[in-house]
Short mmCIF file of C-alpha atoms and ligand atoms in Angstrom, two decimals:
data_model
loop_
_atom_site.label_atom_id
_atom_site.label_comp_id
_atom_site.label_asym_id
_atom_site.label_seq_id
_atom_site.Cartn_x
_atom_site.Cartn_y
_atom_site.Cartn_z
CA MET A 1 -0.22 -0.17 0.14
CA LEU A 2 2.64 2.09 1.24
CA SER A 3 4.73 1.77 -2.43
CA ALA A 4 1.51 2.46 -4.31
CA CYS A 5 1.66 5.54 -2.74
CA ILE A 6 5.27 6.66 -3.14
CA LEU A 7 4.95 6.06 -6.79
CA PRO A 8 2.72 8.81 -8.22
CA LEU A 9 5.45 11.35 -5.99
CA PHE A 10 7.96 10.21 -8.30
CA LEU A 11 6.35 10.56 -11.22
CA LEU A 12 5.15 14.29 -10.22
CA PHE A 13 8.56 15.33 -9.74
CA PRO A 14 10.95 13.44 -12.37
CA ALA A 15 13.75 15.63 -11.14
CA PHE A 16 13.97 13.71 -8.19
CA THR A 17 15.88 10.41 -9.52
CA THR A 18 17.45 12.96 -12.23
CA ALA A 19 21.26 12.57 -11.19
CA VAL A 20 24.24 15.05 -11.50
CA PRO A 21 25.53 13.35 -14.68
CA GLY A 22 29.22 12.92 -14.68
CA PHE A 23 32.05 10.18 -15.68
CA VAL A 24 31.63 6.91 -14.80
CA ALA A 25 35.25 4.60 -14.84
CA TYR A 26 34.85 1.68 -16.74
CA LYS A 27 37.49 -0.98 -17.28
CA GLU A 28 36.92 -1.43 -20.75
CA LEU A 29 35.60 -0.13 -24.22
CA THR A 30 32.13 -1.61 -23.83
CA CYS A 31 31.55 -0.12 -20.39
CA SER A 32 30.71 -3.49 -19.02
CA ASP A 33 32.73 -3.37 -16.04
CA PRO A 34 33.11 -0.68 -13.47
CA ILE A 35 36.29 0.47 -11.56
CA ASP A 36 36.43 2.45 -8.52
CA ILE A 37 38.16 5.46 -8.06
CA PHE A 38 40.56 6.98 -5.25
CA ALA A 39 40.64 10.27 -4.71
CA ASP A 40 43.62 10.80 -2.31
CA GLY A 41 43.07 7.51 -1.23
CA GLU A 42 39.47 8.04 -0.84
CA GLN A 43 36.90 5.77 -2.33
CA ILE A 44 34.40 8.32 -4.68
CA PRO A 45 30.83 7.38 -4.47
CA ASP A 46 29.46 5.76 -7.60
CA ASN A 47 32.50 5.40 -9.63
CA LYS A 48 31.86 8.66 -11.07
CA LEU A 49 33.36 11.80 -11.23
CA LYS A 50 30.70 14.64 -11.21
CA ILE A 51 29.94 17.09 -14.29
CA ASP A 52 28.88 19.89 -11.78
CA HIS A 53 30.47 23.43 -12.42
CA ALA A 54 30.60 24.96 -16.34
CA ILE A 55 33.73 26.38 -17.83
CA THR A 56 32.84 29.53 -17.63
CA GLU A 57 32.45 29.39 -13.46
CA TRP A 58 36.40 31.22 -13.50
CA ASP A 59 35.66 32.94 -9.78
CA SER A 60 33.32 30.43 -8.14
CA HIS A 61 34.71 27.00 -9.17
CA ALA A 62 38.24 27.28 -11.18
CA ALA A 63 36.12 26.50 -14.30
CA GLY A 64 35.60 22.99 -13.31
CA HIS A 65 35.24 20.30 -10.40
CA TYR A 66 38.67 19.23 -9.26
CA TYR A 67 39.58 15.55 -8.85
CA ASP A 68 42.95 15.62 -7.40
CA ASN A 69 46.05 12.84 -7.59
CA LEU A 70 43.05 9.76 -8.93
CA THR A 71 44.31 6.30 -9.26
CA PHE A 72 42.52 3.16 -10.55
CA PRO A 73 43.77 0.21 -8.89
CA ASP A 74 41.71 -2.36 -11.18
CA ALA A 75 42.56 -0.52 -14.36
CA ALA A 76 44.53 -2.07 -16.90
CA VAL A 77 47.79 -0.62 -17.79
CA SER A 78 50.10 -0.78 -20.89
CA GLY A 79 52.01 -2.79 -22.29
CA ASP A 80 50.40 -3.49 -25.68
CA ASP A 81 50.92 -0.82 -28.22
CA SER A 82 48.01 0.97 -27.49
CA GLY A 83 50.38 3.67 -24.30
CA LYS A 84 53.93 4.53 -23.53
CA ALA A 85 54.64 2.40 -20.18
CA GLY A 86 52.94 3.20 -17.09
CA THR A 87 49.87 4.32 -18.63
CA GLN A 88 46.96 3.81 -17.63
CA PHE A 89 43.73 2.72 -19.65
CA VAL A 90 40.15 4.29 -18.42
CA TYR A 91 37.19 4.74 -19.88
CA TRP A 92 34.15 6.52 -19.41
CA GLY A 93 30.48 6.25 -19.68
CA VAL A 94 28.63 9.18 -20.86
CA GLU A 95 25.28 9.98 -20.74
CA LYS A 96 24.07 12.64 -23.22
CA PRO A 97 24.42 15.90 -22.15
CA ASP A 98 21.51 18.84 -23.01
CA PRO A 99 21.19 19.85 -26.35
CA GLY A 100 24.31 22.41 -27.16
CA CYS A 101 26.40 21.39 -24.57
CA GLN A 102 29.12 18.61 -23.66
CA PHE A 103 31.22 17.50 -21.23
CA ILE A 104 34.94 18.13 -20.75
CA MET A 105 37.36 16.02 -19.16
CA MET A 106 41.34 17.89 -18.84
CA LYS A 107 44.23 17.20 -16.78
CA ASP A 108 45.54 19.87 -14.11
CA THR A 109 48.29 22.09 -15.19
CA PRO A 110 50.92 23.04 -13.10
CA TYR A 111 51.05 25.87 -14.31
CA GLY A 112 48.98 29.01 -14.96
CA TRP A 113 45.80 29.58 -16.86
CA GLN A 114 43.90 32.25 -16.85
CA VAL A 115 45.92 34.35 -18.90
CA ILE A 116 46.79 33.23 -22.39
CA SER A 117 44.59 29.58 -21.47
CA LYS A 118 40.39 30.34 -20.47
CA MET A 119 40.73 26.40 -19.35
CA PRO A 120 42.32 25.35 -15.92
CA GLY A 121 43.86 22.09 -17.60
CA THR A 122 45.05 20.40 -20.74
CA GLU A 123 41.99 19.05 -22.63
CA ILE A 124 42.09 15.02 -22.91
CA LEU A 125 38.59 14.10 -23.80
CA ARG A 126 35.15 16.23 -24.66
CA VAL A 127 31.90 15.07 -25.88
CA ALA A 128 28.74 16.06 -26.90
CA GLU A 129 27.04 11.99 -27.37
CA GLU A 130 26.41 9.75 -24.73
CA GLY A 131 28.84 6.89 -24.90
CA CYS A 132 31.94 5.03 -23.96
CA TYR A 133 35.23 6.96 -24.07
CA PHE A 134 38.63 6.44 -23.47
CA THR A 135 41.55 8.64 -21.76
CA PRO A 136 44.97 7.13 -20.67
CA LEU A 137 46.29 8.32 -17.23
CA THR A 138 48.32 7.95 -14.99
CA ALA A 139 47.81 7.10 -11.82
CA HIS A 140 48.06 10.27 -9.48
CA ASP A 141 46.78 12.28 -12.27
CA SER A 142 45.10 14.89 -11.26
CA LEU A 143 41.15 15.57 -13.46
CA ILE A 144 38.92 18.25 -13.98
CA THR A 145 35.80 17.84 -15.08
CA SER A 146 33.83 20.66 -16.86
CA TYR A 147 30.84 21.15 -19.39
CA CYS A 148 29.54 24.20 -21.74
CA CYS A 149 26.33 24.72 -23.27
CA GLY A 150 26.09 26.89 -26.38
CA GLN A 151 28.62 28.18 -29.11
CA ASP A 152 29.96 30.86 -27.37
CA ASP A 153 30.71 29.67 -23.83
CA CYS A 154 32.05 25.95 -26.40
CA SER A 155 34.61 27.54 -28.70
CA ILE A 156 36.98 27.57 -25.35
CA ALA A 157 37.05 23.84 -25.72
CA GLU A 158 36.83 23.49 -29.29
CA VAL A 159 40.61 23.49 -29.50
CA GLU A 160 40.66 21.45 -32.88
CA ILE A 161 38.78 25.00 -34.82
CA GLN A 162 40.90 27.51 -35.47
CA SER A 163 39.63 30.99 -34.18
CA GLY A 164 40.53 34.22 -37.01
CA PRO A 165 43.04 36.91 -36.58
CA PRO A 166 42.64 39.57 -34.21
CA LYS A 167 39.73 42.31 -35.28
CA ASP A 168 41.08 45.58 -36.03
CA VAL A 169 41.01 48.22 -33.30
CA VAL A 170 42.76 51.54 -34.06
CA SER A 171 42.46 54.07 -37.03
CA GLY A 172 44.38 56.61 -37.09
CA ASP A 173 47.86 57.10 -34.64
CA THR A 174 49.66 54.58 -32.58
CA PRO A 175 49.66 55.60 -28.81
CA GLN A 176 53.10 55.18 -27.72
CA CYS A 177 53.18 53.62 -24.12
CA THR A 178 55.73 53.25 -21.06
CA VAL A 179 56.00 50.11 -18.48
CA LYS A 180 55.05 51.16 -15.15
CA ASN A 181 54.20 49.49 -12.56
CA ALA A 182 55.96 45.93 -13.72
CA ALA A 183 56.28 42.81 -11.92
CA ALA A 184 59.57 41.20 -11.02
CA SER A 185 59.24 38.34 -11.92
CA PRO A 186 57.04 35.95 -14.49
CA THR A 187 54.86 33.80 -14.04
CA ILE A 188 54.73 30.01 -16.15
CA GLN A 189 51.09 30.04 -17.95
CA ASP A 190 50.08 27.66 -20.66
CA GLY A 191 49.01 28.51 -23.72
CA GLN A 192 45.92 28.50 -25.48
CA GLN A 193 45.60 24.63 -26.35
CA ILE A 194 46.07 24.08 -30.04
CA ALA A 195 45.07 21.28 -31.88
CA ILE A 196 47.85 19.72 -34.96
CA THR A 197 46.34 17.15 -36.38
CA ARG A 198 42.87 16.68 -37.61
CA PRO A 199 40.13 14.47 -35.95
CA GLN A 200 40.32 11.44 -36.87
CA SER A 201 38.44 7.66 -36.39
CA CYS A 202 41.00 4.50 -35.64
CA GLU A 203 39.73 1.27 -36.97
CA ALA A 204 42.18 -1.11 -35.70
CA ALA A 205 46.22 -0.75 -35.16
CA PRO A 206 48.63 0.32 -36.77
CA ALA A 207 46.34 3.01 -38.65
CA CYS A 208 46.30 4.81 -35.09
CA THR A 209 49.02 7.36 -35.09
CA HIS A 210 49.07 10.96 -36.06
CA SER A 211 50.93 13.17 -38.26
CA ILE A 212 51.54 16.92 -37.99
CA GLN A 213 49.30 18.00 -40.74
CA ILE A 214 48.66 21.20 -39.84
CA SER A 215 52.15 23.91 -39.54
CA GLN A 216 51.87 25.95 -35.85
CA THR A 217 53.39 28.51 -34.54
CA VAL A 218 53.39 29.87 -31.25
CA SER A 219 54.34 33.36 -30.52
CA THR A 220 54.80 36.61 -28.29
CA ALA A 221 51.32 37.65 -26.95
CA VAL A 222 49.65 40.77 -25.75
CA ALA A 223 46.93 39.34 -23.46
CA HIS A 224 43.66 41.71 -21.46
CA PHE A 225 41.26 40.53 -20.59
CA LYS A 226 39.11 44.54 -20.02
CA SER A 227 38.15 46.31 -22.97
CA PHE A 228 39.28 50.26 -22.96
CA THR A 229 37.95 53.51 -25.00
CA PHE A 230 39.93 56.63 -25.23
CA THR A 231 40.08 59.85 -27.23
CA GLN A 232 43.63 61.04 -27.52
CA GLU A 233 44.30 64.57 -27.67
CA SER A 234 44.88 65.27 -31.17
CA GLY A 235 41.12 64.11 -30.75
CA THR A 236 41.47 60.36 -32.24
CA GLU A 237 39.65 57.88 -30.62
CA ILE A 238 41.11 54.50 -29.79
CA SER A 239 39.44 51.24 -28.32
CA PHE A 240 41.19 48.79 -27.33
CA GLU A 241 39.00 45.03 -26.94
CA SER A 242 40.10 42.66 -24.19
CA GLY A 243 41.23 39.70 -26.01
CA ILE A 244 44.87 38.51 -26.81
CA ASP A 245 46.56 39.40 -29.31
CA PHE A 246 49.69 37.18 -31.01
CA LEU A 247 52.86 39.50 -32.40
CA GLY A 248 54.04 36.65 -34.61
CA GLN A 249 51.47 36.63 -37.17
CA GLU A 250 52.49 38.02 -40.54
CA LYS A 251 49.28 40.98 -39.98
CA MET A 252 49.78 42.47 -36.85
CA THR A 253 46.27 44.26 -36.25
CA SER A 254 45.85 45.61 -33.21
CA THR A 255 47.97 48.38 -32.79
CA MET A 256 47.07 49.33 -29.30
CA SER A 257 49.16 45.65 -28.62
CA SER A 258 51.63 46.41 -30.71
CA SER A 259 52.15 49.99 -28.81
CA ILE A 260 52.39 47.88 -25.71
CA ALA A 261 54.31 44.98 -26.86
CA GLN A 262 57.21 47.67 -28.37
CA ALA A 263 57.01 49.64 -24.08
CA PHE A 264 57.87 46.50 -23.13
CA MET A 265 60.60 45.05 -25.78
CA ASP A 266 62.37 48.28 -25.34
CA GLU A 267 62.33 47.89 -21.68
CA ASN A 268 63.28 45.19 -20.97
CA GLY A 269 65.76 44.45 -24.92
CA VAL A 270 63.86 41.38 -25.97
CA THR A 271 61.62 40.91 -29.29
CA VAL A 272 59.59 38.54 -30.99
CA THR A 273 59.96 35.43 -30.75
CA THR A 274 58.20 32.97 -32.53
CA GLY A 275 58.98 29.36 -32.03
CA ASN A 276 57.81 26.54 -33.79
CA ILE A 277 55.45 23.40 -32.94
CA THR A 278 57.26 20.18 -34.27
CA ALA A 279 57.34 17.07 -33.14
CA ALA A 280 58.22 13.30 -33.83
CA THR A 281 56.47 12.77 -37.72
CA GLU A 282 54.62 10.02 -35.69
CA GLY A 283 53.01 11.21 -32.90
CA ASN A 284 51.09 9.27 -30.08
CA ARG A 285 48.99 6.27 -30.71
CA GLN A 286 45.34 6.68 -30.73
CA MET A 287 43.56 3.94 -29.14
CA PRO A 288 41.27 1.80 -31.55
CA GLY A 289 37.42 2.02 -31.77
CA THR A 290 38.05 5.99 -30.53
CA ILE A 291 38.04 9.49 -32.48
CA ALA A 292 40.79 11.39 -32.08
CA PHE A 293 43.45 14.32 -32.66
CA TYR A 294 46.19 15.28 -31.38
CA SER A 295 47.15 18.54 -29.64
CA PHE A 296 49.76 21.18 -27.98
CA VAL A 297 50.24 23.51 -25.29
CA PRO A 298 52.51 25.49 -25.63
CA HIS A 299 54.31 27.38 -22.53
CA TYR A 300 54.30 30.77 -21.75
CA GLU A 301 56.49 33.50 -19.32
CA CYS A 302 53.78 36.41 -18.34
CA TRP A 303 54.52 39.71 -17.51
CA LYS A 304 52.03 41.67 -15.95
CA ALA A 305 52.66 45.30 -16.26
CA ASP A 306 50.86 48.48 -16.04
CA TYR A 307 51.33 50.77 -18.80
CA ASP A 308 50.99 54.69 -19.59
CA CYS A 309 49.94 55.66 -22.88
CA GLY A 310 49.75 59.43 -23.32
CA LYS A 311 46.89 61.49 -22.34
CA ASP A 312 43.39 61.82 -23.68
CA ILE A 313 41.57 64.91 -24.86
CA ASN A 314 40.93 66.22 -21.21
CA GLY A 315 44.62 66.02 -20.47
CA ASN A 316 44.09 62.79 -18.14
CA GLU A 317 47.00 60.29 -18.28
CA VAL A 318 45.22 56.99 -20.10
CA VAL A 319 47.25 53.90 -17.94
CA PHE A 320 46.11 50.44 -18.70
CA GLU A 321 46.25 47.71 -15.59
CA GLY A 322 47.22 44.49 -15.61
CA ILE A 323 48.09 43.55 -18.51
CA SER A 324 50.44 40.69 -19.88
CA PHE A 325 53.22 40.21 -22.30
CA CYS A 326 53.66 36.67 -22.24
CA GLN A 327 56.87 35.19 -24.94
CA PRO A 328 56.30 31.53 -25.48
CA ARG A 329 59.14 29.27 -23.46
CA LEU A 330 61.26 27.86 -26.73
CA SER A 331 63.86 25.01 -26.17
CA SER A 332 67.62 24.24 -26.86
CA THR A 333 66.64 24.17 -30.54
CA GLY A 334 64.60 26.90 -30.93
CA ASP A 335 60.89 24.79 -30.44
CA ALA A 336 58.27 26.25 -28.97
CA ASP A 337 57.93 24.31 -25.77
CA GLY A 338 55.15 22.67 -23.86
CA ILE A 339 53.42 19.09 -24.02
CA PHE A 340 51.58 17.28 -26.71
CA ARG A 341 48.93 15.76 -25.66
CA MET A 342 45.38 13.41 -27.46
CA VAL A 343 42.16 14.66 -27.38
CA TYR A 344 39.19 11.90 -27.53
CA ILE A 345 36.00 13.27 -29.02
CA SER A 346 32.84 11.87 -29.91
CA GLY A 347 32.16 11.62 -33.82
C1 NAG B 1 48.29 10.40 -3.35
O1 NAG B 1 47.53 9.57 -2.83
C2 NAG B 1 47.59 8.36 -2.04
C3 NAG B 1 47.19 7.22 -2.17
O2 NAG B 1 46.27 6.86 -2.94
C4 NAG B 1 48.82 8.91 -0.91
O3 NAG B 1 49.57 7.86 -0.49
C5 NAG B 1 49.55 9.50 -1.42
O4 NAG B 1 49.89 11.03 -0.10
C6 NAG B 1 48.88 11.33 -1.92
N1 NAG B 1 49.54 12.20 -2.36
C7 NAG B 1 49.46 13.71 -2.13
C8 NAG B 1 50.36 14.00 -3.17
O5 NAG B 1 48.60 13.63 -1.38
C1 NAG B 2 59.97 27.22 -38.50
O1 NAG B 2 59.44 26.50 -39.59
C2 NAG B 2 59.62 27.90 -40.58
C3 NAG B 2 58.80 27.48 -41.41
O2 NAG B 2 57.99 26.48 -41.78
C4 NAG B 2 61.16 27.57 -41.39
O3 NAG B 2 61.11 28.65 -42.16
C5 NAG B 2 61.93 28.10 -39.79
O4 NAG B 2 63.19 27.88 -40.50
C6 NAG B 2 61.51 27.30 -38.85
N1 NAG B 2 62.10 28.08 -37.51
C7 NAG B 2 63.04 27.00 -36.77
C8 NAG B 2 63.80 27.55 -35.58
O5 NAG B 2 62.79 25.87 -37.05
#
């Protein structure tokens, strides 16, 4: 009799039974045999990493849900031809995200990420469809789960889609800037994750290697997170859109950024730096039965400073605060320094 009363309540309130979405860990590509997950040695309920924070939740949750120091005692370990020694093979059962949304899994990074990169870690999995997905992990990796919804938010995570060049923001005189209040030392920052191969599906080894098809470089950048508009003494209006401008590109369109970069370079005796992304012709192997592309996350050194860029039409000093000048770190061979990662996606 009791159950007869309770049942209609559940039917009336279906939200009661809807669980928070998550990545559930499994042993194999069919996602039939769940495996335990431990974070700092504590078992995680339901073998599930919850996906309950968005990639845009910068202030409240650092863009995701952090799971530190994960171990998967029952995961298969490398030894076959799909990974390097010590790799744990973990498969993730994922439900279908809401329409227009995607679930994201990242590896935590030891470097800063809020200057050039908008992602708190390196993306290794991003899905828009229900399914069973693979990631290679190392014991004690820390992972971040997140989600995005809508084109604007998801563009942060769609690293295989190249963004266009920065917008032209100045017409007229270029302001002359000087450095004010520069930080004494740089911070090391992750750059934007860049796809260096196109997504490919892999039916069976050995046709599952990735060779770089997309030639890419990494260059000096100016990053600023506020937009400014002011009228110079000469009457020219200057607007400076928030964003990141890369200076190594053939056509450097944002003259505010180039003025700021020039001021920093004059002060510090450095020049625009460009590094090529090169890897062994044969990139990491992809797990059969998956779709993935290969990517690179460059490492940067960034100096934060304020810049004095002349006077406005009222004779007031124009100061831009907290702008980062970032140089790619280069290896001894002149290549861009950073890490390569396979990114698994849904078809
Ligand atoms: C990571 O977790 C293990 C238990 O799995 C624990 O022994 C170790 O101290 C943890 N490491 C850190 C850095 O917290
Ligand atoms: C980078 O690539 C360009 C064009 O592919 C080449 O001309 C240049 O020599 C490369 N630079 C280095 C440091 O390898």
